[in-house]
XYZ file of C-alpha atoms in Angstrom:
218
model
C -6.667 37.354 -9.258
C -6.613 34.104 -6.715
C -8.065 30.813 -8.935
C -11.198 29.657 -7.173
C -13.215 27.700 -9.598
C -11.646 24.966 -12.700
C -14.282 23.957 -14.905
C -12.638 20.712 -17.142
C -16.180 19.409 -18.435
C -16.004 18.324 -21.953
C -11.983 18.003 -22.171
C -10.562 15.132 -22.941
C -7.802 15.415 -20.004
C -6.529 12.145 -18.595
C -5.175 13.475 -15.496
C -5.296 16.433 -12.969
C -1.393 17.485 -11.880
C -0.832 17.552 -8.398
C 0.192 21.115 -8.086
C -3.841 22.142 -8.241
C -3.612 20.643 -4.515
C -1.271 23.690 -3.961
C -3.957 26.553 -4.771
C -5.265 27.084 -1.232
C -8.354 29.617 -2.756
C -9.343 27.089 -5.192
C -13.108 25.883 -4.295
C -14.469 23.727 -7.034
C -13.563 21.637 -9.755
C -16.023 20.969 -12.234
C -15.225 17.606 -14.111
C -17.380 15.589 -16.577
C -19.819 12.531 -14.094
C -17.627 9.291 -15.258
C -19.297 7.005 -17.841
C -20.116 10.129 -19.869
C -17.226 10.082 -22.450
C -14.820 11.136 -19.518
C -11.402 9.945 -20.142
C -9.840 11.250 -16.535
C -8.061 8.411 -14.824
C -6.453 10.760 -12.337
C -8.431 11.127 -9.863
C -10.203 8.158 -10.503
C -14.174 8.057 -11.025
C -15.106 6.706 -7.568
C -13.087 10.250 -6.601
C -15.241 12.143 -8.970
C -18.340 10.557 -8.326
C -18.311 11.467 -4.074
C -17.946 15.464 -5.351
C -16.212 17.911 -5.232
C -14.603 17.878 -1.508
C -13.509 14.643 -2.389
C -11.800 15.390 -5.500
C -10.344 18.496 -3.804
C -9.080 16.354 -0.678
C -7.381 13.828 -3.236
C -5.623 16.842 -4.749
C -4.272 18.415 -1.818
C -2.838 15.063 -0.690
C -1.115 14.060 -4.094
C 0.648 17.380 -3.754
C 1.548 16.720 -0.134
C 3.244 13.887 -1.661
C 5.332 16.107 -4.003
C 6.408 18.030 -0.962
C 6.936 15.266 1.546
C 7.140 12.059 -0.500
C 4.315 10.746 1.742
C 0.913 9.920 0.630
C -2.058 9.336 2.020
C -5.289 8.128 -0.069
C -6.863 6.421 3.125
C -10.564 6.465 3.202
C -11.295 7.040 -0.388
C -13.462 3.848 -1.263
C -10.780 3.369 -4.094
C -10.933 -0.044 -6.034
C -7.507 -0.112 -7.798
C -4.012 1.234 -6.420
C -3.935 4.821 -7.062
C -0.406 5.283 -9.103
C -1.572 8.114 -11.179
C -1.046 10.338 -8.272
C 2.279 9.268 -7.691
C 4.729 11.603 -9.655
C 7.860 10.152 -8.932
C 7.648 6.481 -7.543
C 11.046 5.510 -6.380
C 11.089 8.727 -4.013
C 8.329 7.970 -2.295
C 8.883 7.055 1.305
C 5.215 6.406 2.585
C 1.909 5.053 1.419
C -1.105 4.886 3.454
C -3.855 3.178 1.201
C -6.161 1.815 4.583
C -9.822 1.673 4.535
C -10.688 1.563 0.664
C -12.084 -1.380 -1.228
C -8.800 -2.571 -3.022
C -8.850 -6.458 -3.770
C -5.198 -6.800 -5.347
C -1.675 -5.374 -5.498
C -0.622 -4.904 -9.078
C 3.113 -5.758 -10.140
C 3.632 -1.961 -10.218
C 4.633 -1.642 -6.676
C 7.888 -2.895 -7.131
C 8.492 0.549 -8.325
C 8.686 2.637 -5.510
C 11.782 1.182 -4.461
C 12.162 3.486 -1.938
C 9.050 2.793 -0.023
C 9.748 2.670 3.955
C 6.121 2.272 5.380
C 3.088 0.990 3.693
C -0.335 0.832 4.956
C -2.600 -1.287 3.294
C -5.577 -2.482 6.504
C -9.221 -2.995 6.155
C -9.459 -3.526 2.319
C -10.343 -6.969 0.651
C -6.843 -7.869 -0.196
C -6.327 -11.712 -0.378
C -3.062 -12.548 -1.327
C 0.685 -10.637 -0.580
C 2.809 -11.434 -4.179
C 6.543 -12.803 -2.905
C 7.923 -11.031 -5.900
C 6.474 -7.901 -5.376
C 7.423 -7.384 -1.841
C 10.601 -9.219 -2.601
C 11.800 -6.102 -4.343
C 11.139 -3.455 -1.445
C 14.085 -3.493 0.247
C 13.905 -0.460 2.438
C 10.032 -1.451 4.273
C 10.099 -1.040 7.536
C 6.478 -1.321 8.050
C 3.938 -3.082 7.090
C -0.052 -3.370 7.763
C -2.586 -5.625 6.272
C -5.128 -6.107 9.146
C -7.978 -6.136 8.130
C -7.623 -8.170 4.700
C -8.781 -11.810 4.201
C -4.828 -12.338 4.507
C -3.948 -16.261 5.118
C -0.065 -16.348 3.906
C 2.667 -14.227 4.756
C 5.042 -14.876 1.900
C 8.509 -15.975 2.728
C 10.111 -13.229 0.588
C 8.864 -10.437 3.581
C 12.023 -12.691 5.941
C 14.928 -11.174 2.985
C 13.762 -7.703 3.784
C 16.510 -6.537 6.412
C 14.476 -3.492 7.706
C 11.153 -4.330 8.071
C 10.733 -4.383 11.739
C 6.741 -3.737 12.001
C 4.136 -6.181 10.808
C 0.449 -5.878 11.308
C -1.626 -8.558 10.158
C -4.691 -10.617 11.611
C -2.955 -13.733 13.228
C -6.207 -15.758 13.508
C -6.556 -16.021 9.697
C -3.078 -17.310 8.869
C -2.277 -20.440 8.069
C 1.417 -19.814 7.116
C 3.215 -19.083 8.779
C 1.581 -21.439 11.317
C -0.580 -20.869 14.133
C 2.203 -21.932 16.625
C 4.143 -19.161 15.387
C 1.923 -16.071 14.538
C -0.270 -16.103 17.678
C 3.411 -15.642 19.835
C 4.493 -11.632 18.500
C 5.606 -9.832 15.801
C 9.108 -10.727 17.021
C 8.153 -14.370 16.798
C 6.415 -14.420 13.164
C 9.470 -12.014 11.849
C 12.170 -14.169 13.086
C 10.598 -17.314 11.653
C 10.260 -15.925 8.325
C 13.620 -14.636 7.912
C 15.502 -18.527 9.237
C 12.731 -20.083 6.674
C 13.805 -17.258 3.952
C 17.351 -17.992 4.591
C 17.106 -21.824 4.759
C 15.337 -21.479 1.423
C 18.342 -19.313 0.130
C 21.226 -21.698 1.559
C 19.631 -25.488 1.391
C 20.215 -25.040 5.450
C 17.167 -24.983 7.409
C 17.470 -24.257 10.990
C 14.429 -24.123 12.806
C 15.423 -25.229 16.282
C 13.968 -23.890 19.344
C 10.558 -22.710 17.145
C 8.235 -24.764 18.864
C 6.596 -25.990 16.238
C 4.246 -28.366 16.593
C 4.556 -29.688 12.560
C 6.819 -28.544 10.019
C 5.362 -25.984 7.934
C 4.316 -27.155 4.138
C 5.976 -23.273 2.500
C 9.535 -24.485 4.169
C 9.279 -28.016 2.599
């Protein structure tokens, strides 16, 4: 018998596993409307609330993740960072999180310690936290265009692999214009001699052309 239909209404699951995403027949999933005594966090209620395709899509890519150890919740209008659907953070290898309506990175993505690419554009995220990306050590990509970004924390210049960095330059004011309108080249290299003059007490920043010294190096 191939499983086409889940009904769930009136359950008090928390979360959906993954491995629904791997039934291929499976056309519906009935789920209590959120704000009716629902106590599902996984997928979340703006998931639930767009219908079933939605909540089917969101399925089918957390168990892509299992397979691969790459997700992708783009396009979701999601609010919060989805970490419910991650079953095994430090494997994961790829996040693409781009075009929802996330406003802050919680202190739990220092977890997935073996994140290599991480794309985070067009959502209303304001700030980067230097500890957080302090602590992924394996990026090699990054993307925030799109956010109301104005700082570039320091801590992205002691991360040895990143080696892609998409941002807007005309909203940052550190690093400084004189550096972030040049190249990605430019901004990286200037973060990683301010990173390491913080680190050592030696500052180097000759040949930057600089027109001020920056206020985060001082």
């Amino acid at each position: 018998q191939i499983l086409r239909r889940i009904s769930l209404r009136g359950t008090p699951i928390m979360r959906l596993p993954a491995t629904l995403g791997a039934i291929e027949a499976l056309q519906e999933v009935a789920l209590d409307e959120p704000g009716s005594g629902s106590s599902l966090v996984s997928p979340p209620a703006v998931v639930v609330q767009a219908g079933n395709s939605a909540i089917l899509a969101y399925l089918r890519r957390s168990y892509s993740a299992v397979l691969h150890r790459q997700l992708d919740l783009s396009g979701f209008s999601l609010t919060i960072f989805p970490f419910a659907a991650i079953s095994a953070p430090s494997t994961l290898t790829s996040l693409s999180l781009s075009n929802n309506n996330i406003s802050s990175i919680p202190d739990d993505l220092k977890t997935l310690t073996g994140l290599k690419h991480l794309d985070l554009a067009a959502n209303n995220i304001s700030a980067l936290p230097a500890s957080i990306f302090g602590r992924l050590s394996v990026l090699r990509s990054l993307s925030v265009k799109g956010n109301p970004i104005t700082f570039l924390p320091l801590t992205l210049g002691g991360l040895e692999h990143l080696e892609y960095l998409d941002f807007d330059p005309g909203l940052l004011t550190s690093p400084p214009r004189d550096i972030s309108i040049k190249s990605v080249q430019a901004l990286l290299h200037y973060i990683r001699r301010a990173y390491a003059g913080r680190a050592s007490g030696h500052l180097d920043l000759s040949q930057s052309e600089l027109s001020e010294i920056p206020e985060e190096v001082t």
